[in-house]
mmCIF file of C-alpha atoms in Angstrom:
data_model
loop_
_atom_site.group_PDB
_atom_site.id
_atom_site.type_symbol
_atom_site.label_atom_id
_atom_site.label_comp_id
_atom_site.label_asym_id
_atom_site.label_seq_id
_atom_site.Cartn_x
_atom_site.Cartn_y
_atom_site.Cartn_z
ATOM 1 C CA UNK A 1 16.955 -7.991 77.241
ATOM 2 C CA UNK A 2 16.546 -11.783 77.164
ATOM 3 C CA UNK A 3 13.574 -11.407 74.804
ATOM 4 C CA UNK A 4 15.634 -9.232 72.461
ATOM 5 C CA UNK A 5 18.374 -11.878 72.433
ATOM 6 C CA UNK A 6 15.845 -14.560 71.494
ATOM 7 C CA UNK A 7 14.462 -12.390 68.711
ATOM 8 C CA UNK A 8 17.969 -11.730 67.406
ATOM 9 C CA UNK A 9 18.849 -15.446 67.500
ATOM 10 C CA UNK A 10 15.583 -16.288 65.745
ATOM 11 C CA UNK A 11 16.298 -13.783 62.995
ATOM 12 C CA UNK A 12 19.857 -15.055 62.671
ATOM 13 C CA UNK A 13 18.678 -18.668 62.420
ATOM 14 C CA UNK A 14 16.075 -17.640 59.836
ATOM 15 C CA UNK A 15 18.722 -15.870 57.765
ATOM 16 C CA UNK A 16 21.094 -18.840 57.980
ATOM 17 C CA UNK A 17 18.291 -21.217 57.018
ATOM 18 C CA UNK A 18 17.334 -19.032 54.050
ATOM 19 C CA UNK A 19 20.993 -18.812 52.989
ATOM 20 C CA UNK A 20 21.446 -22.580 53.172
ATOM 21 C CA UNK A 21 18.173 -23.119 51.305
ATOM 22 C CA UNK A 22 19.124 -20.710 48.515
ATOM 23 C CA UNK A 23 22.678 -22.064 48.256
ATOM 24 C CA UNK A 24 21.420 -25.616 47.761
ATOM 25 C CA UNK A 25 18.937 -24.625 45.064
ATOM 26 C CA UNK A 26 19.710 -25.367 41.440
ATOM 27 C CA UNK A 27 21.341 -22.312 39.847
ATOM 28 C CA UNK A 28 20.816 -23.205 36.198
ATOM 29 C CA UNK A 29 17.955 -21.573 34.332
ATOM 30 C CA UNK A 30 16.447 -21.286 30.853
ATOM 31 C CA UNK A 31 14.086 -18.458 29.960
ATOM 32 C CA UNK A 32 12.424 -17.900 26.580
ATOM 33 C CA UNK A 33 9.944 -15.337 25.301
ATOM 34 C CA UNK A 34 8.557 -14.691 21.789
ATOM 35 C CA UNK A 35 6.544 -11.968 20.101
ATOM 36 C CA UNK A 36 5.270 -11.231 16.590
ATOM 37 C CA UNK A 37 6.261 -7.713 15.547
ATOM 38 C CA UNK A 38 4.588 -6.112 12.543
ATOM 39 C CA UNK A 39 7.701 -5.091 10.658
ATOM 40 C CA UNK A 40 10.129 -6.519 8.109
ATOM 41 C CA UNK A 41 12.574 -9.114 9.371
ATOM 42 C CA UNK A 42 15.657 -7.296 8.028
ATOM 43 C CA UNK A 43 14.704 -4.009 9.706
ATOM 44 C CA UNK A 44 13.957 -5.734 13.012
ATOM 45 C CA UNK A 45 17.199 -7.716 12.878
ATOM 46 C CA UNK A 46 19.291 -4.621 12.096
ATOM 47 C CA UNK A 47 17.681 -2.693 14.940
ATOM 48 C CA UNK A 48 18.390 -5.404 17.552
ATOM 49 C CA UNK A 49 21.863 -6.102 16.143
ATOM 50 C CA UNK A 50 23.009 -2.557 16.975
ATOM 51 C CA UNK A 51 23.488 -2.078 20.728
ATOM 52 C CA UNK A 52 22.988 1.666 20.422
ATOM 53 C CA UNK A 53 19.289 0.896 20.021
ATOM 54 C CA UNK A 54 19.112 -1.100 23.267
ATOM 55 C CA UNK A 55 18.774 2.092 25.288
ATOM 56 C CA UNK A 56 15.393 2.531 23.635
ATOM 57 C CA UNK A 57 13.857 -0.885 24.313
ATOM 58 C CA UNK A 58 15.687 -2.924 26.990
ATOM 59 C CA UNK A 59 13.552 -2.660 30.132
ATOM 60 C CA UNK A 60 16.413 -2.720 32.629
ATOM 61 C CA UNK A 61 17.756 0.426 30.933
ATOM 62 C CA UNK A 62 14.499 2.280 30.290
ATOM 63 C CA UNK A 63 13.208 1.732 33.861
ATOM 64 C CA UNK A 64 16.376 2.746 35.740
ATOM 65 C CA UNK A 65 16.897 6.547 35.603
ATOM 66 C CA UNK A 66 20.289 6.177 37.306
ATOM 67 C CA UNK A 67 21.711 3.870 34.669
ATOM 68 C CA UNK A 68 24.844 4.847 32.749
ATOM 69 C CA UNK A 69 25.477 3.138 29.422
ATOM 70 C CA UNK A 70 28.906 2.880 27.766
ATOM 71 C CA UNK A 71 29.319 2.145 24.057
ATOM 72 C CA UNK A 72 32.636 1.120 22.483
ATOM 73 C CA UNK A 73 33.553 1.889 18.868
ATOM 74 C CA UNK A 74 31.921 -1.325 17.613
ATOM 75 C CA UNK A 75 28.231 -1.670 18.480
ATOM 76 C CA UNK A 76 26.901 -4.047 15.801
ATOM 77 C CA UNK A 77 27.938 -7.436 14.439
ATOM 78 C CA UNK A 78 30.383 -9.992 15.818
ATOM 79 C CA UNK A 79 32.447 -8.745 18.817
ATOM 80 C CA UNK A 80 30.170 -5.727 19.283
ATOM 81 C CA UNK A 81 29.344 -4.919 22.909
ATOM 82 C CA UNK A 82 28.075 -2.421 25.460
ATOM 83 C CA UNK A 83 28.013 -2.164 29.250
ATOM 84 C CA UNK A 84 25.973 -0.410 31.923
ATOM 85 C CA UNK A 85 26.011 0.554 35.592
ATOM 86 C CA UNK A 86 22.970 1.459 37.689
ATOM 87 C CA UNK A 87 21.182 1.167 41.006
ATOM 88 C CA UNK A 88 19.594 -2.116 39.928
ATOM 89 C CA UNK A 89 22.883 -3.696 38.895
ATOM 90 C CA UNK A 90 25.793 -3.634 36.486
ATOM 91 C CA UNK A 91 26.339 -5.694 33.378
ATOM 92 C CA UNK A 92 27.706 -6.106 29.899
ATOM 93 C CA UNK A 93 26.807 -8.042 26.770
ATOM 94 C CA UNK A 94 28.888 -9.083 23.761
ATOM 95 C CA UNK A 95 27.876 -10.539 20.384
ATOM 96 C CA UNK A 96 29.648 -13.812 19.581
ATOM 97 C CA UNK A 97 27.965 -14.862 16.326
ATOM 98 C CA UNK A 98 25.596 -13.438 13.707
ATOM 99 C CA UNK A 99 23.659 -14.969 10.820
ATOM 100 C CA UNK A 100 22.424 -12.079 8.698
ATOM 101 C CA UNK A 101 18.769 -11.249 9.357
ATOM 102 C CA UNK A 102 18.219 -14.614 11.094
ATOM 103 C CA UNK A 103 20.162 -15.203 14.333
ATOM 104 C CA UNK A 104 22.207 -13.327 16.938
ATOM 105 C CA UNK A 105 24.198 -15.104 19.685
ATOM 106 C CA UNK A 106 25.473 -13.224 22.736
ATOM 107 C CA UNK A 107 27.216 -13.584 26.110
ATOM 108 C CA UNK A 108 25.785 -11.535 28.978
ATOM 109 C CA UNK A 109 27.064 -10.878 32.485
ATOM 110 C CA UNK A 110 24.532 -9.280 34.820
ATOM 111 C CA UNK A 111 26.020 -8.804 38.320
ATOM 112 C CA UNK A 112 27.855 -12.135 38.112
ATOM 113 C CA UNK A 113 25.002 -14.079 36.483
ATOM 114 C CA UNK A 114 26.509 -15.469 33.284
ATOM 115 C CA UNK A 115 24.098 -16.077 30.422
ATOM 116 C CA UNK A 116 24.160 -17.452 26.883
ATOM 117 C CA UNK A 117 21.650 -15.421 24.899
ATOM 118 C CA UNK A 118 20.150 -16.101 21.479
ATOM 119 C CA UNK A 119 17.801 -14.209 19.171
ATOM 120 C CA UNK A 120 15.912 -15.900 16.325
ATOM 121 C CA UNK A 121 14.035 -13.925 13.654
ATOM 122 C CA UNK A 122 11.499 -15.695 11.405
ATOM 123 C CA UNK A 123 9.062 -14.382 8.804
ATOM 124 C CA UNK A 124 5.468 -15.044 9.782
ATOM 125 C CA UNK A 125 1.981 -13.891 8.852
ATOM 126 C CA UNK A 126 1.685 -10.229 9.714
ATOM 127 C CA UNK A 127 5.353 -9.545 10.424
ATOM 128 C CA UNK A 128 8.346 -11.175 12.099
ATOM 129 C CA UNK A 129 8.391 -13.627 15.001
ATOM 130 C CA UNK A 130 11.298 -12.838 17.294
ATOM 131 C CA UNK A 131 12.360 -15.334 19.985
ATOM 132 C CA UNK A 132 14.654 -14.209 22.815
ATOM 133 C CA UNK A 133 16.208 -17.015 24.863
ATOM 134 C CA UNK A 134 18.627 -17.077 27.798
ATOM 135 C CA UNK A 135 20.399 -19.996 29.372
ATOM 136 C CA UNK A 136 22.802 -19.611 32.269
ATOM 137 C CA UNK A 137 23.788 -19.978 35.897
ATOM 138 C CA UNK A 138 22.607 -17.620 38.623
ATOM 139 C CA UNK A 139 24.992 -15.885 40.994
ATOM 140 C CA UNK A 140 24.310 -16.340 44.722
ATOM 141 C CA UNK A 141 22.766 -12.874 45.040
ATOM 142 C CA UNK A 142 20.539 -13.471 42.035
ATOM 143 C CA UNK A 143 19.425 -16.782 43.573
ATOM 144 C CA UNK A 144 18.228 -14.877 46.636
ATOM 145 C CA UNK A 145 16.558 -12.177 44.535
ATOM 146 C CA UNK A 146 14.798 -14.633 42.249
ATOM 147 C CA UNK A 147 13.705 -16.813 45.207
ATOM 148 C CA UNK A 148 12.016 -13.788 46.777
ATOM 149 C CA UNK A 149 10.442 -12.680 43.479
ATOM 150 C CA UNK A 150 8.932 -15.822 41.992
ATOM 151 C CA UNK A 151 11.927 -17.490 40.347
ATOM 152 C CA UNK A 152 14.291 -16.800 37.455
ATOM 153 C CA UNK A 153 11.665 -17.404 34.770
ATOM 154 C CA UNK A 154 9.410 -14.731 36.218
ATOM 155 C CA UNK A 155 12.184 -12.207 36.904
ATOM 156 C CA UNK A 156 14.012 -12.510 33.584
ATOM 157 C CA UNK A 157 10.861 -13.330 31.629
ATOM 158 C CA UNK A 158 9.174 -10.145 32.827
ATOM 159 C CA UNK A 159 12.152 -8.075 31.658
ATOM 160 C CA UNK A 160 12.049 -9.799 28.258
ATOM 161 C CA UNK A 161 8.292 -9.312 27.897
ATOM 162 C CA UNK A 162 8.560 -5.588 28.654
ATOM 163 C CA UNK A 163 11.551 -5.215 26.326
ATOM 164 C CA UNK A 164 9.794 -6.990 23.454
ATOM 165 C CA UNK A 165 6.731 -4.793 23.989
ATOM 166 C CA UNK A 166 8.984 -1.719 23.783
ATOM 167 C CA UNK A 167 10.621 -3.143 20.659
ATOM 168 C CA UNK A 168 7.227 -3.693 19.051
ATOM 169 C CA UNK A 169 6.100 -0.147 19.827
ATOM 170 C CA UNK A 170 9.296 1.402 18.498
ATOM 171 C CA UNK A 171 9.622 -0.683 15.347
ATOM 172 C CA UNK A 172 5.990 -0.586 14.259
ATOM 173 C CA UNK A 173 5.947 3.194 14.444
ATOM 174 C CA UNK A 174 9.544 4.035 13.593
ATOM 175 C CA UNK A 175 9.944 1.618 10.703
ATOM 176 C CA UNK A 176 6.529 2.130 9.134
ATOM 177 C CA UNK A 177 6.396 5.924 9.427
ATOM 178 C CA UNK A 178 7.881 7.391 6.243
ATOM 179 C CA UNK A 179 7.347 9.941 3.494
ATOM 180 C CA UNK A 180 8.582 10.103 -0.110
ATOM 181 C CA UNK A 181 8.617 13.378 -2.069
ATOM 182 C CA UNK A 182 9.842 13.980 -5.618
ATOM 183 C CA UNK A 183 11.461 17.426 -5.544
ATOM 184 C CA UNK A 184 11.981 17.740 -9.302
ATOM 185 C CA UNK A 185 14.994 18.531 -11.461
ATOM 186 C CA UNK A 186 18.069 20.040 -9.748
ATOM 187 C CA UNK A 187 21.708 20.749 -10.559
ATOM 188 C CA UNK A 188 24.522 19.197 -8.505
ATOM 189 C CA UNK A 189 27.904 20.918 -8.521
ATOM 190 C CA UNK A 190 31.253 19.151 -8.663
ATOM 191 C CA UNK A 191 32.376 17.279 -5.559
ATOM 192 C CA UNK A 192 35.713 15.758 -4.559
ATOM 193 C CA UNK A 193 35.546 12.634 -2.421
ATOM 194 C CA UNK A 194 37.364 9.624 -1.006
ATOM 195 C CA UNK A 195 35.741 6.232 -1.371
ATOM 196 C CA UNK A 196 35.785 2.468 -1.334
ATOM 197 C CA UNK A 197 34.250 0.710 -4.340
ATOM 198 C CA UNK A 198 32.941 -2.849 -4.645
ATOM 199 C CA UNK A 199 29.953 -4.956 -5.677
ATOM 200 C CA UNK A 200 27.393 -5.536 -2.924
ATOM 201 C CA UNK A 201 24.096 -7.291 -2.406
ATOM 202 C CA UNK A 202 21.459 -4.562 -2.515
ATOM 203 C CA UNK A 203 20.003 -5.684 0.831
ATOM 204 C CA UNK A 204 23.408 -5.274 2.528
ATOM 205 C CA UNK A 205 24.307 -1.812 1.263
ATOM 206 C CA UNK A 206 23.051 0.011 4.373
ATOM 207 C CA UNK A 207 25.114 -2.347 6.531
ATOM 208 C CA UNK A 208 28.191 -1.801 4.357
ATOM 209 C CA UNK A 209 27.742 1.957 4.659
ATOM 210 C CA UNK A 210 27.755 1.679 8.468
ATOM 211 C CA UNK A 211 31.054 -0.190 8.271
ATOM 212 C CA UNK A 212 32.868 1.791 5.564
ATOM 213 C CA UNK A 213 31.934 5.401 6.426
ATOM 214 C CA UNK A 214 33.658 5.320 9.875
ATOM 215 C CA UNK A 215 36.787 3.982 8.153
ATOM 216 C CA UNK A 216 36.746 6.830 5.631
ATOM 217 C CA UNK A 217 36.105 9.389 8.362
ATOM 218 C CA UNK A 218 38.988 8.008 10.443
ATOM 219 C CA UNK A 219 41.241 8.198 7.370
ATOM 220 C CA UNK A 220 40.373 11.888 6.991
ATOM 221 C CA UNK A 221 41.019 12.606 10.659
ATOM 222 C CA UNK A 222 44.349 10.748 10.635
ATOM 223 C CA UNK A 223 45.572 12.614 7.555
ATOM 224 C CA UNK A 224 44.212 16.078 8.275
ATOM 225 C CA UNK A 225 41.719 15.970 5.399
ATOM 226 C CA UNK A 226 38.772 18.348 5.723
ATOM 227 C CA UNK A 227 35.404 16.760 4.979
ATOM 228 C CA UNK A 228 32.717 18.673 3.109
ATOM 229 C CA UNK A 229 29.252 17.352 3.946
ATOM 230 C CA UNK A 230 27.331 14.125 4.344
ATOM 231 C CA UNK A 231 28.365 10.608 3.246
ATOM 232 C CA UNK A 232 26.886 9.365 -0.016
ATOM 233 C CA UNK A 233 26.783 6.308 -2.251
ATOM 234 C CA UNK A 234 27.291 6.331 -6.011
ATOM 235 C CA UNK A 235 25.395 3.486 -7.670
ATOM 236 C CA UNK A 236 27.305 2.670 -10.830
ATOM 237 C CA UNK A 237 24.907 -0.223 -11.518
ATOM 238 C CA UNK A 238 21.693 -1.350 -9.790
ATOM 239 C CA UNK A 239 20.429 -4.777 -10.902
ATOM 240 C CA UNK A 240 17.226 -5.862 -9.160
ATOM 241 C CA UNK A 241 17.243 -9.154 -11.091
ATOM 242 C CA UNK A 242 20.541 -10.345 -9.631
ATOM 243 C CA UNK A 243 20.093 -8.332 -6.433
ATOM 244 C CA UNK A 244 23.557 -6.801 -6.893
ATOM 245 C CA UNK A 245 24.850 -3.249 -7.258
ATOM 246 C CA UNK A 246 28.281 -1.875 -8.061
ATOM 247 C CA UNK A 247 28.767 0.996 -5.630
ATOM 248 C CA UNK A 248 31.219 3.559 -4.296
ATOM 249 C CA UNK A 249 30.722 4.532 -0.650
ATOM 250 C CA UNK A 250 31.997 8.108 -0.372
ATOM 251 C CA UNK A 251 32.829 10.904 2.037
ATOM 252 C CA UNK A 252 33.017 14.364 0.384
ATOM 253 C CA UNK A 253 36.187 16.414 0.948
ATOM 254 C CA UNK A 254 37.098 20.087 0.427
ATOM 255 C CA UNK A 255 40.026 19.634 -1.949
ATOM 256 C CA UNK A 256 41.248 17.039 -4.396
ATOM 257 C CA UNK A 257 43.876 14.684 -2.969
ATOM 258 C CA UNK A 258 45.821 11.646 -4.152
ATOM 259 C CA UNK A 259 46.246 8.420 -2.207
ATOM 260 C CA UNK A 260 49.263 6.125 -2.425
ATOM 261 C CA UNK A 261 49.344 3.221 -4.872
ATOM 262 C CA UNK A 262 47.750 0.061 -3.489
ATOM 263 C CA UNK A 263 45.562 1.882 -0.960
ATOM 264 C CA UNK A 264 42.066 0.466 -0.483
ATOM 265 C CA UNK A 265 40.827 4.038 -0.107
ATOM 266 C CA UNK A 266 40.545 5.813 -3.452
ATOM 267 C CA UNK A 267 39.812 9.373 -4.506
ATOM 268 C CA UNK A 268 37.386 10.676 -7.088
ATOM 269 C CA UNK A 269 35.598 13.679 -8.501
ATOM 270 C CA UNK A 270 31.883 13.884 -9.191
ATOM 271 C CA UNK A 271 31.368 16.113 -12.202
ATOM 272 C CA UNK A 272 28.458 18.603 -12.235
ATOM 273 C CA UNK A 273 25.217 17.003 -13.387
ATOM 274 C CA UNK A 274 21.462 17.511 -13.597
ATOM 275 C CA UNK A 275 19.214 15.043 -11.787
ATOM 276 C CA UNK A 276 15.742 14.269 -10.595
ATOM 277 C CA UNK A 277 15.838 14.615 -6.817
ATOM 278 C CA UNK A 278 13.658 12.542 -4.473
ATOM 279 C CA UNK A 279 13.674 12.843 -0.674
ATOM 280 C CA UNK A 280 12.943 9.846 1.550
ATOM 281 C CA UNK A 281 12.167 10.580 5.181
ATOM 282 C CA UNK A 282 12.156 7.330 7.142
ATOM 283 C CA UNK A 283 13.735 3.896 7.335
ATOM 284 C CA UNK A 284 15.959 2.680 4.473
ATOM 285 C CA UNK A 285 13.566 -0.220 3.879
ATOM 286 C CA UNK A 286 11.356 2.273 1.999
ATOM 287 C CA UNK A 287 14.040 3.072 -0.577
ATOM 288 C CA UNK A 288 12.134 0.904 -3.049
ATOM 289 C CA UNK A 289 9.137 3.263 -2.887
ATOM 290 C CA UNK A 290 11.451 6.240 -3.432
ATOM 291 C CA UNK A 291 12.958 4.579 -6.509
ATOM 292 C CA UNK A 292 9.504 3.756 -7.887
ATOM 293 C CA UNK A 293 8.293 7.341 -7.440
ATOM 294 C CA UNK A 294 11.437 8.701 -9.083
ATOM 295 C CA UNK A 295 11.007 6.391 -12.064
ATOM 296 C CA UNK A 296 7.327 7.286 -12.405
ATOM 297 C CA UNK A 297 8.147 11.008 -12.367
ATOM 298 C CA UNK A 298 10.874 10.608 -15.011
ATOM 299 C CA UNK A 299 8.486 8.682 -17.248
ATOM 300 C CA UNK A 300 5.528 11.051 -16.751
ATOM 301 C CA UNK A 301 7.648 14.119 -17.510
ATOM 302 C CA UNK A 302 9.255 12.402 -20.511
ATOM 303 C CA UNK A 303 12.703 13.147 -19.101
ATOM 304 C CA UNK A 304 15.658 11.338 -20.665
ATOM 305 C CA UNK A 305 17.766 9.583 -17.969
ATOM 306 C CA UNK A 306 21.546 9.423 -18.236
ATOM 307 C CA UNK A 307 22.128 5.670 -18.329
ATOM 308 C CA UNK A 308 25.921 5.823 -17.946
ATOM 309 C CA UNK A 309 25.347 5.289 -14.209
ATOM 310 C CA UNK A 310 22.353 4.566 -11.971
ATOM 311 C CA UNK A 311 21.892 7.099 -9.172
ATOM 312 C CA UNK A 312 23.238 8.783 -6.052
ATOM 313 C CA UNK A 313 22.099 8.558 -2.425
ATOM 314 C CA UNK A 314 23.075 11.156 0.179
ATOM 315 C CA UNK A 315 22.531 10.332 3.870
ATOM 316 C CA UNK A 316 21.441 13.798 5.007
ATOM 317 C CA UNK A 317 20.266 12.601 8.444
ATOM 318 C CA UNK A 318 21.402 9.086 9.266
ATOM 319 C CA UNK A 319 21.517 6.559 12.055
ATOM 320 C CA UNK A 320 24.870 7.985 13.136
ATOM 321 C CA UNK A 321 23.075 11.175 14.179
ATOM 322 C CA UNK A 322 19.705 9.964 15.453
ATOM 323 C CA UNK A 323 18.424 6.533 16.480
ATOM 324 C CA UNK A 324 14.831 7.033 15.306
ATOM 325 C CA UNK A 325 14.384 5.618 11.770
ATOM 326 C CA UNK A 326 11.310 7.796 11.178
ATOM 327 C CA UNK A 327 13.579 10.871 11.303
ATOM 328 C CA UNK A 328 16.274 9.678 8.896
ATOM 329 C CA UNK A 329 16.508 11.657 5.638
ATOM 330 C CA UNK A 330 17.973 10.223 2.436
ATOM 331 C CA UNK A 331 18.224 12.167 -0.814
ATOM 332 C CA UNK A 332 18.204 10.256 -4.124
ATOM 333 C CA UNK A 333 19.472 11.804 -7.356
ATOM 334 C CA UNK A 334 18.796 10.216 -10.740
ATOM 335 C CA UNK A 335 21.074 11.691 -13.429
ATOM 336 C CA UNK A 336 19.396 12.985 -16.579
ATOM 337 C CA UNK A 337 20.686 14.161 -19.946
ATOM 338 C CA UNK A 338 21.186 17.944 -20.146
ATOM 339 C CA UNK A 339 18.430 19.740 -21.948
ATOM 340 C CA UNK A 340 19.185 20.603 -25.557
ATOM 341 C CA UNK A 341 18.764 24.217 -26.608
ATOM 342 C CA UNK A 342 16.556 24.400 -29.734
ATOM 343 C CA UNK A 343 18.508 25.463 -32.804
ATOM 344 C CA UNK A 344 16.751 27.852 -35.181
ATOM 345 C CA UNK A 345 17.061 26.909 -38.855
ATOM 346 C CA UNK A 346 18.199 29.516 -41.357
ATOM 347 C CA UNK A 347 15.657 30.555 -43.992
ATOM 348 C CA UNK A 348 16.903 29.694 -47.453
ATOM 349 C CA UNK A 349 15.323 31.523 -50.376
ATOM 350 C CA UNK A 350 15.700 30.227 -53.893
ATOM 351 C CA UNK A 351 13.966 31.031 -57.124
ATOM 352 C CA UNK A 352 12.186 27.685 -56.984
ATOM 353 C CA UNK A 353 10.902 27.491 -53.440
ATOM 354 C CA UNK A 354 10.838 29.157 -50.074
ATOM 355 C CA UNK A 355 11.575 27.245 -46.866
ATOM 356 C CA UNK A 356 9.478 28.347 -43.906
ATOM 357 C CA UNK A 357 11.436 28.978 -40.643
ATOM 358 C CA UNK A 358 10.982 26.113 -38.179
ATOM 359 C CA UNK A 359 12.367 24.901 -34.832
ATOM 360 C CA UNK A 360 13.696 21.461 -34.127
ATOM 361 C CA UNK A 361 11.088 19.795 -31.881
ATOM 362 C CA UNK A 362 13.068 18.915 -28.754
ATOM 363 C CA UNK A 363 11.469 18.083 -25.386
ATOM 364 C CA UNK A 364 13.047 19.888 -22.454
ATOM 365 C CA UNK A 365 12.663 18.758 -18.845
ATOM 366 C CA UNK A 366 11.371 21.123 -16.141
ATOM 367 C CA UNK A 367 13.807 23.926 -15.190
ATOM 368 C CA UNK A 368 16.553 22.681 -12.902
ATOM 369 C CA UNK A 369 17.044 24.168 -9.466
ATOM 370 C CA UNK A 370 20.692 24.631 -8.562
ATOM 371 C CA UNK A 371 21.658 23.015 -5.280
ATOM 372 C CA UNK A 372 24.524 23.935 -3.003
ATOM 373 C CA UNK A 373 27.827 22.218 -3.664
ATOM 374 C CA UNK A 374 28.063 20.748 -0.159
ATOM 375 C CA UNK A 375 26.738 17.248 0.252
#
């Protein structure tokens, strides 16, 4: 019994000594990791800026099968956040500042360890250099854990290295895997819609869509308005020189309605039209290739575009439905002038001369396929 008491006292003294040692250690830490990812800076920034994508790359989420993630209504931009609970710990993170496509600043709490987090995105040869940095103060429990596992730099740094490797794998494949197909000439039927219209930088349209569409959807839900398909954007103008486009972000509805005077949500009606349809499967960063293919097809087929407006984009499968960019589907419609039916000239016979029957030479585009009215 006396030996057992000595062993117990020895263990107790060891524990007390370890506790005192850990308690007196400096709790502040700074950890930084960087990686070059072979993808466009804007796409990489947008992916990291939306917390719904963190389930796919953050190592403390991907490696803990017990983890439960909670997303609020706002998951991207300033004041966006998410939280998690799991066997390896609980935590939450909130975005405090954003510089478009350049910097993200966050506050993180991981089991009482408070951290200031920053992300920096810079263009570099072969892709984008992303730097992930944390600066904070360890909780007592994290002091013990880090002391037993090689220090804060190793513990946090390892998580960051794994997460950046996951991010690289996802973005290189997901962002760069795409397909563009010109489907030909189709007919679009009339569509009623609600919308918000404004002028936007072309590079920010996808971001604006993510902000405006939920507002339009909430408006429909609050007022008992039945929607009728996928969100779409009408491009009234598209100026690559200035980098600006005048757009209407729309949600299709079953019936025509009228909003009150002064409302920032307007209503409209898209008249039936013929268009050249192109389907983009993949990340929105490849929209340029879809536009180029559409233009080339119009020119090669000698089709006359309707220049009263630019084009239409329908988000058939979007980020709201699936996180993988390689599986997004966007349909582009370029309006064209309706084909003109050739008019046969009447034969006129006179004593002096005879006019041979002819047809007015008019080029007609390929036959249009009629599409369903639902967007």
